[in-house]
Structures are given as structure tokens and as C-alpha cells.
Short mmCIF file of C-alpha atoms and ligand atoms in Angstrom, two decimals:
data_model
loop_
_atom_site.label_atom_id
_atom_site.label_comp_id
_atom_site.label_asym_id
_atom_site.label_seq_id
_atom_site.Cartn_x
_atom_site.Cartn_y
_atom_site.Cartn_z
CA UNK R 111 142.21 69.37 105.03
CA UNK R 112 140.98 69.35 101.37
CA UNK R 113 138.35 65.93 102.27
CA UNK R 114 137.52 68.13 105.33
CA UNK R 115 136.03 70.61 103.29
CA UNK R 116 134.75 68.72 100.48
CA UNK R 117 133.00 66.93 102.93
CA UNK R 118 131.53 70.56 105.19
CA UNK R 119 130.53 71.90 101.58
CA UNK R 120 129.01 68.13 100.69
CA UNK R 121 127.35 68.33 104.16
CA UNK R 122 125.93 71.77 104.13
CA UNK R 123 124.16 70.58 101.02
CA UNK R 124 122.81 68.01 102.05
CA UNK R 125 121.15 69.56 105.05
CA UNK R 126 119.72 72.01 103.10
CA UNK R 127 118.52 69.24 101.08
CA UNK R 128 116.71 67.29 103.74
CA UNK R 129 115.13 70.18 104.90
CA UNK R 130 113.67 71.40 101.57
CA UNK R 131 112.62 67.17 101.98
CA UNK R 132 110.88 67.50 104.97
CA UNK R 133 108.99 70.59 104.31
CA UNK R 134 107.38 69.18 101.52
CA UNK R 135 106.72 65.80 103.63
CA UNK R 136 105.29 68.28 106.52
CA UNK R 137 102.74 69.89 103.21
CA UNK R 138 102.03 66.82 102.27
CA UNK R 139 101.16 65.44 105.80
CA UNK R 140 98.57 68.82 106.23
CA UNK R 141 96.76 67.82 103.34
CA UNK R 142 95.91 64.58 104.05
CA UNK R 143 95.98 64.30 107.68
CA UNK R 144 95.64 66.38 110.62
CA UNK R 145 99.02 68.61 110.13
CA UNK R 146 101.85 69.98 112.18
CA UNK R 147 103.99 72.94 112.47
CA UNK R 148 107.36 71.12 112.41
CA UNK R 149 109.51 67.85 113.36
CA UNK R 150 111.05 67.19 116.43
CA UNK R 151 113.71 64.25 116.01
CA UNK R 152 115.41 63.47 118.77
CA UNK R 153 118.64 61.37 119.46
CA UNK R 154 116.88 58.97 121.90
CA UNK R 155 117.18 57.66 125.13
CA UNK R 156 119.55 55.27 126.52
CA UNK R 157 118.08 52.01 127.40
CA UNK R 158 118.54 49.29 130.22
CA UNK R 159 119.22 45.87 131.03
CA UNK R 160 116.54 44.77 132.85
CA UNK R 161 117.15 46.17 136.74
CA UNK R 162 120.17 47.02 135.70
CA UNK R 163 122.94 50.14 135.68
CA UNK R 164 124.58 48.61 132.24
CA UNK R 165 123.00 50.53 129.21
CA UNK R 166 122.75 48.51 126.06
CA UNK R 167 125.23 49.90 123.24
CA UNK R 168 123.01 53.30 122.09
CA UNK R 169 122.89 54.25 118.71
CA UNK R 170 121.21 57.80 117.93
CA UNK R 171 117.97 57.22 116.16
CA UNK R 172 118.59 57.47 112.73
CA UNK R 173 116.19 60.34 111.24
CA UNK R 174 118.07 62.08 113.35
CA UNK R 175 121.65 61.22 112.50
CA UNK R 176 120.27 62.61 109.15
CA UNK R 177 120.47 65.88 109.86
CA UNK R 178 123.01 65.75 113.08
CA UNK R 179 125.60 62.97 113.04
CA UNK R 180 125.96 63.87 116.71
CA UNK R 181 127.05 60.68 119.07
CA UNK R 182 125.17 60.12 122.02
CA UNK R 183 121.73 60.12 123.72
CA UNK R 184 119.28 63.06 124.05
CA UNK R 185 120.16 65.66 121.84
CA UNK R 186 117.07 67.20 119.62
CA UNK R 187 116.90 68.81 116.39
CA UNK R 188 113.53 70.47 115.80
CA UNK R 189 112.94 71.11 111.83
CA UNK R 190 109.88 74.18 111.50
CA UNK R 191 109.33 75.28 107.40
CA UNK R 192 111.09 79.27 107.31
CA UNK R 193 113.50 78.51 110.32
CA UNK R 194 117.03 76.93 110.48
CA UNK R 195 116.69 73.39 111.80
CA UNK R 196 118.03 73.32 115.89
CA UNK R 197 119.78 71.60 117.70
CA UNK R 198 119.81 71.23 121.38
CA UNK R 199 122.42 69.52 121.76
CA UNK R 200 123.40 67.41 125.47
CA UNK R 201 126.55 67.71 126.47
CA UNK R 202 126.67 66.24 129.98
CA UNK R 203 128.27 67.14 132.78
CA UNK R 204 129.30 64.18 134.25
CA UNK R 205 132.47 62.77 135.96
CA UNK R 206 131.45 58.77 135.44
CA UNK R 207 131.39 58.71 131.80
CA UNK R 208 133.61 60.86 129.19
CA UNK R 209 131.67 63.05 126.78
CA UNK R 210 131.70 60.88 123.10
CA UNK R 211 135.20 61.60 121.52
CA UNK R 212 135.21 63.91 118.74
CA UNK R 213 134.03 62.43 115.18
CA UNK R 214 135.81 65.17 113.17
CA UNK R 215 132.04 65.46 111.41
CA UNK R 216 132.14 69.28 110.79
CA UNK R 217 128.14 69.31 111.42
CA UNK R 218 129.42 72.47 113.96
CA UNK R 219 130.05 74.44 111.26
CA UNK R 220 126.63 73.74 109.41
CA UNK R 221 124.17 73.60 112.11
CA UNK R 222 122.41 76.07 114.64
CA UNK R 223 123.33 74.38 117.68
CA UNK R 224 122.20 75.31 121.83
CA UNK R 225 124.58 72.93 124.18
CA UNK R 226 122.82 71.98 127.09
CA UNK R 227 124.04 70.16 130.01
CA UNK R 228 121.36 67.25 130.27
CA UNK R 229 118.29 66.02 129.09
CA UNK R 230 115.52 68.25 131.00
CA UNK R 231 117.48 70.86 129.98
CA UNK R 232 117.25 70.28 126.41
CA UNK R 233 113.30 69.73 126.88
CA UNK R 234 113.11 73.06 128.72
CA UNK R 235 115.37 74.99 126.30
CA UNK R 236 113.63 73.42 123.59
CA UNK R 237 110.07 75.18 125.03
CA UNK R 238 106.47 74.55 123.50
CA UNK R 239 106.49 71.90 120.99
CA UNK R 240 102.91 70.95 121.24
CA UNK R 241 102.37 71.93 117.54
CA UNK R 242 105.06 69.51 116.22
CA UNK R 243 105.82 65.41 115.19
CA UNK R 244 108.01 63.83 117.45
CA UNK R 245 110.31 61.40 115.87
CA UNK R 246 111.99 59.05 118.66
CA UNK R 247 111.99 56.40 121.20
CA UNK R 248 110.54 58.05 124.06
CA UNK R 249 106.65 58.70 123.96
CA UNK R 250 107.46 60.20 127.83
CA UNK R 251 109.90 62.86 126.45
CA UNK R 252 107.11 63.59 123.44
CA UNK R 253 104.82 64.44 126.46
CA UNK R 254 107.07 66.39 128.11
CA UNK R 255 107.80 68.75 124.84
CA UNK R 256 103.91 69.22 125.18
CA UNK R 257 103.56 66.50 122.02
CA UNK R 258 100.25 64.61 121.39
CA UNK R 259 100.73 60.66 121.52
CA UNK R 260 98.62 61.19 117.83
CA UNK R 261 101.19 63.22 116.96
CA UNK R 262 104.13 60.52 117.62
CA UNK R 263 106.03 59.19 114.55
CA UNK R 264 102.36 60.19 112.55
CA UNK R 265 102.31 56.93 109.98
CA UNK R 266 102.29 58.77 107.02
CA UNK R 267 104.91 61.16 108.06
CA UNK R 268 107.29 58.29 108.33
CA UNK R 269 106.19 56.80 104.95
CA UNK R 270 107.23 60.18 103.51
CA UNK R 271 110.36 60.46 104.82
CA UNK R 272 111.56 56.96 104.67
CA UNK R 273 110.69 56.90 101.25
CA UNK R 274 112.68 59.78 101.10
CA UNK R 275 116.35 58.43 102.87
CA UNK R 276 116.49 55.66 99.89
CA UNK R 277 117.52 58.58 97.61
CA UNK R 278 120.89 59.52 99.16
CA UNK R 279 122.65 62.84 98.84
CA UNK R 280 125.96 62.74 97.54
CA UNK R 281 126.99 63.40 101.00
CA UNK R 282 125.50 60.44 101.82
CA UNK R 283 127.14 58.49 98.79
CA UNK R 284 130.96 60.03 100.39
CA UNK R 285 129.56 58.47 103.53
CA UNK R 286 128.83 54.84 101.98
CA UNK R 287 131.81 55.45 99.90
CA UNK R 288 134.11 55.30 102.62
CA UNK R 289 132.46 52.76 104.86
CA UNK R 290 133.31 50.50 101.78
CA UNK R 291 136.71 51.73 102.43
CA UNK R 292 137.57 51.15 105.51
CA UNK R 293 135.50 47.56 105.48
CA UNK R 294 138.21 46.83 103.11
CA UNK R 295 140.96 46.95 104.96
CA UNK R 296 139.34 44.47 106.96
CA UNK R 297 138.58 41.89 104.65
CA UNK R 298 141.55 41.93 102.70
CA UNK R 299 143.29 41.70 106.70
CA UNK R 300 141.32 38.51 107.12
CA UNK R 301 141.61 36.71 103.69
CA UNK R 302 145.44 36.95 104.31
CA UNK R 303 145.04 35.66 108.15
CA UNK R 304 142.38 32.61 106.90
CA UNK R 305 144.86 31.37 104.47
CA UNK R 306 146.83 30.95 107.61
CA UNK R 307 144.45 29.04 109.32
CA UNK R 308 143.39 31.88 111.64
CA UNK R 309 140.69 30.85 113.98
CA UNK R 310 137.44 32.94 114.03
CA UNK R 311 137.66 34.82 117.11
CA UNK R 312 141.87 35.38 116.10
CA UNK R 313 139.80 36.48 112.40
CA UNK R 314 137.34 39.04 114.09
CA UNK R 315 140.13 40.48 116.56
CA UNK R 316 142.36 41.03 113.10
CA UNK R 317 139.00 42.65 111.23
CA UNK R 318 138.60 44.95 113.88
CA UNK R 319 142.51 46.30 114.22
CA UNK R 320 142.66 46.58 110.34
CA UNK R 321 139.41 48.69 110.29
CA UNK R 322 139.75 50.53 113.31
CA UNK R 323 136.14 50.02 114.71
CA UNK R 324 135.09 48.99 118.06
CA UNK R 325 132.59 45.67 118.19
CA UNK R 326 129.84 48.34 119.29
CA UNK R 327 130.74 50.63 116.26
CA UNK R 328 130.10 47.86 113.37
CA UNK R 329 126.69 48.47 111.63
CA UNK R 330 125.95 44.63 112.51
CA UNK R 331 127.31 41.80 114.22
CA UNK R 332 130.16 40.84 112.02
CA UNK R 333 129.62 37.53 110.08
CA UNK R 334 132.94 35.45 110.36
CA UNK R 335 132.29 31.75 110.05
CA UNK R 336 134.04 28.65 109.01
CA UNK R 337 132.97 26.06 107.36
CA UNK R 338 129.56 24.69 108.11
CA UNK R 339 128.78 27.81 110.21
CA UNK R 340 128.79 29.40 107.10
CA UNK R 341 125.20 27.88 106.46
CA UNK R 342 124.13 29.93 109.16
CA UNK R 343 122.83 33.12 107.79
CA UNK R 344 123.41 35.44 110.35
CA UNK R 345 126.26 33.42 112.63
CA UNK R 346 128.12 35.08 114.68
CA UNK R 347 129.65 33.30 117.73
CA UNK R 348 132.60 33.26 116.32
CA UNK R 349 134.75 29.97 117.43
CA UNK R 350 137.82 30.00 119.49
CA UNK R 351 138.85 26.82 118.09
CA UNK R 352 140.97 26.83 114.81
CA UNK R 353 139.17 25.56 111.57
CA UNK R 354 138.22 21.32 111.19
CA UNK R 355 138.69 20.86 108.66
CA UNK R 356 138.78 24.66 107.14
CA UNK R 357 137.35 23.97 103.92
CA UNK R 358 135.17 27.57 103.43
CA UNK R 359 135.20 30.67 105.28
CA UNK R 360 132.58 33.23 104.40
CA UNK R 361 133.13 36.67 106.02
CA UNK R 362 129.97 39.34 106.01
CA UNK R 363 131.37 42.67 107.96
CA UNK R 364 130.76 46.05 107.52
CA UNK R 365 132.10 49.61 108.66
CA UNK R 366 129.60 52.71 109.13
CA UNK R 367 131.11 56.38 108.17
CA UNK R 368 129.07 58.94 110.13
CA UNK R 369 126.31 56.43 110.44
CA UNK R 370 126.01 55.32 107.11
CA UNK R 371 126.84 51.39 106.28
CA UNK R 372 129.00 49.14 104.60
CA UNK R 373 127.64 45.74 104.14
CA UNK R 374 129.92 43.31 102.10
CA UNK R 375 130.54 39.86 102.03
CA UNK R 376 132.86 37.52 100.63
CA UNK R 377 133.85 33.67 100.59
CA UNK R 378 136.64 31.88 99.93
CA UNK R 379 137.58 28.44 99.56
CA UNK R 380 141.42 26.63 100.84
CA UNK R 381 142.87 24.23 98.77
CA UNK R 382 141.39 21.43 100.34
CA UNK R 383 138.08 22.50 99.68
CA UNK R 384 136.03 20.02 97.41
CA UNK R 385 136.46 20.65 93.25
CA UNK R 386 132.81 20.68 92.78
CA UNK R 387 132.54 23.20 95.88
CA UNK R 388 135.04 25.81 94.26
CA UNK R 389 133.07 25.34 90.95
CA UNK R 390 130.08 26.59 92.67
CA UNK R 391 131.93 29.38 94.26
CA UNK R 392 133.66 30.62 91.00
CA UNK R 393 129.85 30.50 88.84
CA UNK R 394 128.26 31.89 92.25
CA UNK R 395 130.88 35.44 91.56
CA UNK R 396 130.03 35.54 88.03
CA UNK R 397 126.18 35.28 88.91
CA UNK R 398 127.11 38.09 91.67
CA UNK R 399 128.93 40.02 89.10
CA UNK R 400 126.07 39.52 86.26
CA UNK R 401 123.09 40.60 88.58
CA UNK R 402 125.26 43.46 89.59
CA UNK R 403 125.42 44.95 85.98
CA UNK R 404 121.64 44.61 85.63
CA UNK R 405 121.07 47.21 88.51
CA UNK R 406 119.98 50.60 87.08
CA UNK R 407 117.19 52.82 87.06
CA UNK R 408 113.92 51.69 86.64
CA UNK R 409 114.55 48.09 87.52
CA UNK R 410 112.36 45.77 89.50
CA UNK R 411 114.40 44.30 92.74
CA UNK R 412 111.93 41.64 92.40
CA UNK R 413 112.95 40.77 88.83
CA UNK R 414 116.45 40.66 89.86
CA UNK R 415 115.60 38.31 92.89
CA UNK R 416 114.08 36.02 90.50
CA UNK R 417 117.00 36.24 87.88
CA UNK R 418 119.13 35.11 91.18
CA UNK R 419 116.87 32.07 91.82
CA UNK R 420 117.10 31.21 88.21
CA UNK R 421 120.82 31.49 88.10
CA UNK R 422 121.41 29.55 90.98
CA UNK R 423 119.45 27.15 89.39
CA UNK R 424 122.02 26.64 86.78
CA UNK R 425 124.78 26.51 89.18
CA UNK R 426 123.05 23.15 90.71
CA UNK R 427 122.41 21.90 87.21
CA UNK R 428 125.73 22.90 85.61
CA UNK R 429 127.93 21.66 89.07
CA UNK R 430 126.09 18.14 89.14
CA UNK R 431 124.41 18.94 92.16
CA UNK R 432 120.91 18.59 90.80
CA UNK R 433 119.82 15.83 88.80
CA UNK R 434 117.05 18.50 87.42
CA UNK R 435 116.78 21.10 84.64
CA UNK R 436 117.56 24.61 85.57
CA UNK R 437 114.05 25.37 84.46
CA UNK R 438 112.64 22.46 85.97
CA UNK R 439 114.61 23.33 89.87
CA UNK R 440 112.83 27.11 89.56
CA UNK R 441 109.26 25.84 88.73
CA UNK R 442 109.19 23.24 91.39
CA UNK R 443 110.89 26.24 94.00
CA UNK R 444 113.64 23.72 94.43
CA UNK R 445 116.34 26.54 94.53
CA UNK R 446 114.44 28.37 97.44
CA UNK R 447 115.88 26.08 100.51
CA UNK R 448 119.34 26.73 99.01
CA UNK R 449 118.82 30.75 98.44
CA UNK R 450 116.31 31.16 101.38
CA UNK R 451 116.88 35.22 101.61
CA UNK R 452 116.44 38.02 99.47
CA UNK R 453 118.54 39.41 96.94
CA UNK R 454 119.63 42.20 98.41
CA UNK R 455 118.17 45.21 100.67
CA UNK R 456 118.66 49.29 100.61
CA UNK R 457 121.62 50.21 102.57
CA UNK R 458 122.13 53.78 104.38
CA UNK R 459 121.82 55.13 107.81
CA UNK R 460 120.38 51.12 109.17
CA UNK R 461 122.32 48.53 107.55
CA UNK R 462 118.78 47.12 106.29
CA UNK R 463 117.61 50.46 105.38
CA UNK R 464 113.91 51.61 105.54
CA UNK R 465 111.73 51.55 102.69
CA UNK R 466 112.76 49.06 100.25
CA UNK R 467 109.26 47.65 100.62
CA UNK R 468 107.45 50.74 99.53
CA UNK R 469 105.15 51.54 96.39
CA UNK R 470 104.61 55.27 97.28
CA UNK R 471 106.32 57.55 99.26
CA UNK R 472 102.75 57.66 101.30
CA UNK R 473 103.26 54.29 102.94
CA UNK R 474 101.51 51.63 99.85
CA UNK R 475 103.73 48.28 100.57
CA UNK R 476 104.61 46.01 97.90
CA UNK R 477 104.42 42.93 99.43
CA UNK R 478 107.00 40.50 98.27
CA UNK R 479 105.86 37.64 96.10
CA UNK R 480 104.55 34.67 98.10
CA UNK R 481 106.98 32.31 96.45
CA UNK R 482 109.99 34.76 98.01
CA UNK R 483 108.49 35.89 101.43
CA UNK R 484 112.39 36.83 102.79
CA UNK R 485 112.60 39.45 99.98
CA UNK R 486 113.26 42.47 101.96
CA UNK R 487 112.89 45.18 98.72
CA UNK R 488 110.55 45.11 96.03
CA UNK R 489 110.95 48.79 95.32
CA UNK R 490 111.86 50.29 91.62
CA UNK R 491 115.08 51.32 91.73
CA UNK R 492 116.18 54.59 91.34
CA UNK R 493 118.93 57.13 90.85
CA UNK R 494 120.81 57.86 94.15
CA UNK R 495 119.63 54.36 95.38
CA UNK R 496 122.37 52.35 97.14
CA UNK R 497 121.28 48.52 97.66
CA UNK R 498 123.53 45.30 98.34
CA UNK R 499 123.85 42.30 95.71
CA UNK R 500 124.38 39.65 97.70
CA UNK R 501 122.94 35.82 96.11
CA UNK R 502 123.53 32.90 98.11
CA UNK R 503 123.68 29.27 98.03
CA UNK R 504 123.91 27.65 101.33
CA UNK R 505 123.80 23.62 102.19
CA UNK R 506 121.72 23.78 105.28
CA UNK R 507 120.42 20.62 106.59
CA UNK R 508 117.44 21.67 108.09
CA UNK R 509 116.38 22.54 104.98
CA UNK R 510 117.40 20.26 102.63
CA UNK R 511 116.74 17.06 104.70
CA UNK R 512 112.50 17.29 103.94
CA UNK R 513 113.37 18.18 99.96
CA UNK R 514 115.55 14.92 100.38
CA UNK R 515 112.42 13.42 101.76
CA UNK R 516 109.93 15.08 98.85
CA UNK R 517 112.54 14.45 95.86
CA UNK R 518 114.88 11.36 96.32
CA UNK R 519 116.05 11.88 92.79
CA UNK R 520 116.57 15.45 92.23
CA UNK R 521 119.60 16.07 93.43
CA UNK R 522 123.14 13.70 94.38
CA UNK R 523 122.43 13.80 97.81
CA UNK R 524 125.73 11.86 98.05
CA UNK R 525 127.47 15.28 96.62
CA UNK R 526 125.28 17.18 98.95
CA UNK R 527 126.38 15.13 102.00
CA UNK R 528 129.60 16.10 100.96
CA UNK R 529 129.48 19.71 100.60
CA UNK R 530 127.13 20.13 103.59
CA UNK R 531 130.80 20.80 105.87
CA UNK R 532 131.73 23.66 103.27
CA UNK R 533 128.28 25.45 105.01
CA UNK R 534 127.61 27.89 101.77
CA UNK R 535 128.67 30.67 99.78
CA UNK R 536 127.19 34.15 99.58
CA UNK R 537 129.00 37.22 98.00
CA UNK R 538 127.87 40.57 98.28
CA UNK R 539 129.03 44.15 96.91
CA UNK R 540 126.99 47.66 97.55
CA UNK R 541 125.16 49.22 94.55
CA UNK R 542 124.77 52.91 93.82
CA UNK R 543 122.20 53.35 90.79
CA UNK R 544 123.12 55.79 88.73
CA UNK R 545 121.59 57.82 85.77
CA UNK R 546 124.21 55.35 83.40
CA UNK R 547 123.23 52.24 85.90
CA UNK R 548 125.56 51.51 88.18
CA UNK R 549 128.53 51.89 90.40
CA UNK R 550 129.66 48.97 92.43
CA UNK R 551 131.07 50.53 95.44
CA UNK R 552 133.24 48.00 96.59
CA UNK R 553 134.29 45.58 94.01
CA UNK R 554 137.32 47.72 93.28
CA UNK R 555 138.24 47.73 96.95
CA UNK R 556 137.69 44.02 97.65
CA UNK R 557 138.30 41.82 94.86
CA UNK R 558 136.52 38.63 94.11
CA UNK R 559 138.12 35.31 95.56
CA UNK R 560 139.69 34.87 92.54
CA UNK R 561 142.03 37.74 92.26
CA UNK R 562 145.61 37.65 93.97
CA UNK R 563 145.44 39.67 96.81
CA UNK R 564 149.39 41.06 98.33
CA UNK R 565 150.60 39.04 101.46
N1 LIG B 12 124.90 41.45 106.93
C1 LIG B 12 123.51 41.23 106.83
C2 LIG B 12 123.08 41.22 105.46
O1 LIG B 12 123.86 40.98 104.57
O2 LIG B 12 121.96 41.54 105.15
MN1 LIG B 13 125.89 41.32 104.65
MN1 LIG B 14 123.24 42.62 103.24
#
């Protein structure tokens, strides 16, 4: 009961929050640009397979989950500057499909809410909104609320207010905060079942019973992979068969709380697992671990991406993998085919949150450097900003095999040939910056691969 109303009190904040947000985006709109009178976000519609009566999973567009973590389709929350934000919310009348279960979100208790019994109906309840933005996926429900197609997701509008979701609320932070929690239980439910041998499908059937989630409800396809399909970045086919020879599994699975993500990955290493492979693993958590503690306010993302490339650098060096300098691997961009992503990437409502490439909150991009062009967030970081750590160093052939081609003495391609079956390592925790620096939201709830776990 207590969490229940920490969380109504942390929630009616919050709103109040956003909207004081969003009036000043809406002032700041009118003074460059044309102007409106208010917002209109709505949930979205439900879309299709191709000639087809099976929707595709739906997932309520996310300025509007925002303000109204409401599941389902068609629902719309119109923001106006002096007024309580509305919601018109849909709750069908309809004996094929159940209305969404109850999220025990107390947004009931906060919001001004209409319930309407279908879509039209929320468009005609919701009246004249020619004077409003229209925030959505549906330019045909825009015209229909008597919206402008100029007046559709306005660019600068959506600069504003994107730059505006990578400060979270502490609402937001309780959300992230227990999305970290309940990944947990899943990871620490599959580290115990891969020491067993557990076969990646048995792995991902065990992470969703410990966590509770559905397939659908996971922020992302889950990442389970063993082995060399740990080279693949974002694998997830997830094998029937049990693990040949089960060297390496790396596990990247999240949770969402109310919408908002947990993104965490972690890889461990059997006993069979090649020495020089668990060396790399063990310097690869400390490198984690060290560009973790340089987070904090005011830092570039970019410098830390960089700091990555030169640590992993020393990891080839140190671990006999390269024949090269550290110093000499990072000139030459010799570390790039083995860390071939970015650092790391704003995490909140989307799982690869909006904005992390932004200057200024009016839409200026800071492009990423053209030695790093997978660097998803070049953005300062600030308080209240919540990003994932998450370095890498993968053995993926099709990378590696025109280096081999470019550099025959570089690296012990014989040691590479080797460790090409363990796939790759990549560990990753979620950041909150905070006025001190830091808090790593889920170290303390998923320990390294180091640390004795029970069972
Ligand atoms: N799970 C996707 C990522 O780490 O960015
Ligand atoms: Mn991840
Ligand atoms: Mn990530």
C-alpha cells in the first residue's frame, strides 16, 4: 500500500511536471514558428499484417505513455496551457477481445479522464482540435480532430520535447528503478540454468517465468545467445539445440515498469571456456566498471566512447591478442571491427531513447564522429539522465577476416581463430547521473560474472 502511494504522490508530480514542460515547449514553438493552442497525443492506432485480421503487438506511442501509462490503442490526452491535461480514454465494448488487464498504475487518481467506448467516439468527444499539434501515428485521425497535416508532430515541437524526456522525473527514475528489478530476477534465473547447460530457447522460457513478462511485454527482443551467436549484436533466434560446445553465453534482456526500460546485459564464461577468453572477460568488467564511474554531469558521451575504444585496446594488447601497442590499435581504428557499436544510448520510455543525439533542445544534432558512425549519443550528460554502459568486444568474422587481409601481423590470428566460437563479450549496467555523478542502477541487483551468485 505504502509503494502505492509513494508512487500516486511520485506520479502526480510528475504530471504536473510535464505539463509545466510542455507549456513552455508550446511558448517556445509560437515564437519561432507558426504556434498552437495545445497538444494532442494520442495512444495510436493498431496496425496490420498485410491483408490481414492479426494486429502486430501495439505499444501506445510513447509521448503519450508520458503523461497516461494507459494500455491499449486510441485513447487521447489533449494538453492546452491553463487547463488540466484530458484524457479520452477508449474503453471498448467488445466481446472478441478482453479490455487490457489492470496495471495497478494509479494514473485514475491523477488524471481528468472521459471513457469512451471506441475510437470515433473519442474523436467526437474530443470536439474541435483544429488549433492544436497532433502527436501520433495516424495523420487520418489528425484530420479528423480538424488538425492541419503542418501541424502534425511540428519538427521543432518534437525537438523540444524529446530533448525534454532525457531528463527523467523521479517518477520516472522509480520506473527504471524497478525495471532493473524485475530484469534481475531474470538474469540471475538464467546464469543458474546456463551453468546447467540450459539450451537457449529452455534459457528464454526460464527469463520470462522469473520476470513475469510476456515475449510482447519485453522492451526488446531478448538477447540470449551461446557461443558464437554471441557475435551477433542483436541475435535473437534463440536455438533449440543445447550449447556445442557452450563456451560463452551472453544474455542482453530487459523488463519495462509502466513503459519505462531496463536494458542490461551480462556474459559469462563455463569452465571450458579458453584462459585467454576469461582474461578478456574479467578486464572487459573492470573497463565496464571504470567507464561507469566516469559518468556524471557535464561529461561528453563521446569522450567516454573513445575512452572505451582505448580501453579495449589494452585488453587486445594486454591478453596477447594483438601484436600492436594499445596506442598504436586506436590510431590505426583497429579496435573498431571488434567494438563496432556505441557506448551506450539514453534509456526511458523506448529502450533507445530519443534525443541522445541532440545539441539543443530545438532540434541542432551532434553528429557522431566519423571514426564512430554507430554512436547513438553524443549528448552532454546531465542530472536526471539515465543512459546504458555497455562496451563490447566481439570476434566476428565478417569483420575481422579483411583486417586479417590489411594487417597479417597485428594480431595472433591463430588466438583469434580460437576465440572466434566464444562469439564476444559485452556487459552493460543503466546509469542515472546524478548531481554527485552517478548511480548504477543495476550493478547491485546483478552482479558481475565474477561474484557467487546462490543456486
Ligand atoms: N539491447 C539493445 C541494446 O543494448 O542497445
Ligand atoms: Mn542491451
Ligand atoms: Mn543497450
Amino acid at each position: 500500500m505504502e509503494s502505492v502511494m509513494d508512487r500516486t504522490a511520485l506520479f502526480r508530480d510528475h504530471v504536473d511536471h510535464v505539463v509545466a514542460r510542455t507549456n513552455e515547449a508550446l511558448r517556445a514553438y509560437a515564437q519561432k514558428d507558426a504556434g498552437c493552442e495545445g497538444i494532442v497525443f494520442h495512444a495510436g492506432k493498431m496496425l496490420y499484417h498485410h491483408a490481414d485480421d492479426q494486429p502486430f503487438p501495439f505499444r501506445p506511442m510513447f509521448h503519450f505513455t508520458r503523461f497516461a501509462p494507459v494500455p491499449g490503442p486510441d485513447h487521447l490526452l489533449v494538453v492546452r496551457p491553463g487547463s488540466a491535461p484530458k484524457l479520452y480514454r477508449v474503453v471498448a465494448q467488445d466481446f472478441w477481445h478482453e479490455p487490457p488487464a489492470p496495471t495497478g498504475h494509479p494514473f485514475d487518481e491523477v488524471l481528468d479522464i472521459e471513457n469512451v467506448e471506441s475510437a470515433d467516439a473519442a474523436i467526437a468527444a474530443a470536439g474541435d482540435l483544429s488549433d492544436c499539434a497532433y502527436f501520433g501515428n495516424a495523420p487520418d485521425v489528425a484530420r479528423k480532430l480538424g488538425i492541419d497535416a503542418s501541424r502534425v508532430e511540428p519538427e521543432l515541437l518534437v525537438s523540444l520535447l524529446d530533448w525534454d524526456r532525457g531528463m527523467k522525473t523521479p517518477y520516472e527514475v522509480d520506473c527504471i528503478r524497478e525495471a532493473c528489478g524485475t530484469a534481475a530476477n531474470g538474469h540471475l534465473a538464467v546464469r543458474r540454468a546456463a551453468m546447467r547447460g540450459a539450451s537457449e530457447r529452455e534459457l528464454f522460457a526460464t527469463y520470462l517465468e522469473a520476470t513475469g513478462f510476456l515475449e510482447n511485454e519485453t522492451p526488446y527482443g531478448s538477447i540470449i545467445g551461446w557461443d558464437e551467436n554471441a557475435a551477433t549484436l542483436h541475435y535473437t533466434s534463440k536455438r533449440v539445440a543445447k550449447p556445442d560446445p557452450g563456451y560463452v553465453l551472453l544474455i542482453d534482456a530487459g523488463t519495462s515498469c509502466f513503459g519505462y526500460a531496463s536494458d542490461v546485459t551480462r556474459t559469462y564464461a563455463t569452465a571450458s571456456a579458453p584462459a585467454e577468453f576469461v582474461a578478456a572477460l574479467d578486464a572487459m568488467d573492470d573497463l565496464e566498471q571504470e567507464l561507469v564511474n566516469k559518468v556524471g554531469p557535464g561529461v561528453g558521451f563521446i569522450d567516454l566512447h573513445i575512452d572505451a575504444h582505448r580501453g579495449v585496446a589494452k585488453i587486445l594488447h594486454e591478453t596477447g591478442i594483438a601484436k600492436k601497442s594499445a596506442d598504436e590499435l586506436y590510431d590505426l581504428g583497429l579496435t573498431q571491427p571488434f567494438l563496432p557499436h556505441g557506448l551506450g544510448h539514453h534509456l526511458g520510455l523506448q529502450v533507445h531513447d530519443v534525443g541522445g543525439r541532440q545539441k539543443t533542445p530545438e532540434g541542432e544534432i551532434e553528429a557522431p564522429p566519423e571514426k564512430f558512425p554507430s554512436l547513438r549519443t553524443t549528448r552532454e550528460l546531465a542530472v536526471g539522465h539515465v543512459v546504458t554502459i555497455e562496451p563490447g568486444l566481439y570476434f566476428i568474422p565478417m569483420l575481422l577476416d579483411p583486417v586479417r587481409a590489411e594487417h597479417p601481423d597485428a594480431f595472433d590470428w591463430d588466438l583469434v581463430d580460437r576465440l572466434v566460437p566464444c562469439g564476444g563479450i559485452r556487459i552493460e549496467d543503466d546509469v542515472l547521473v546524478t548531481e554527485a555523478g552517478r548511480e548504477d542502477l543495476t550493478r547491485g541487483l546483478i552482479p558481475g560474472h565474477r561474484e557467487p551468485i546462490d543456486g
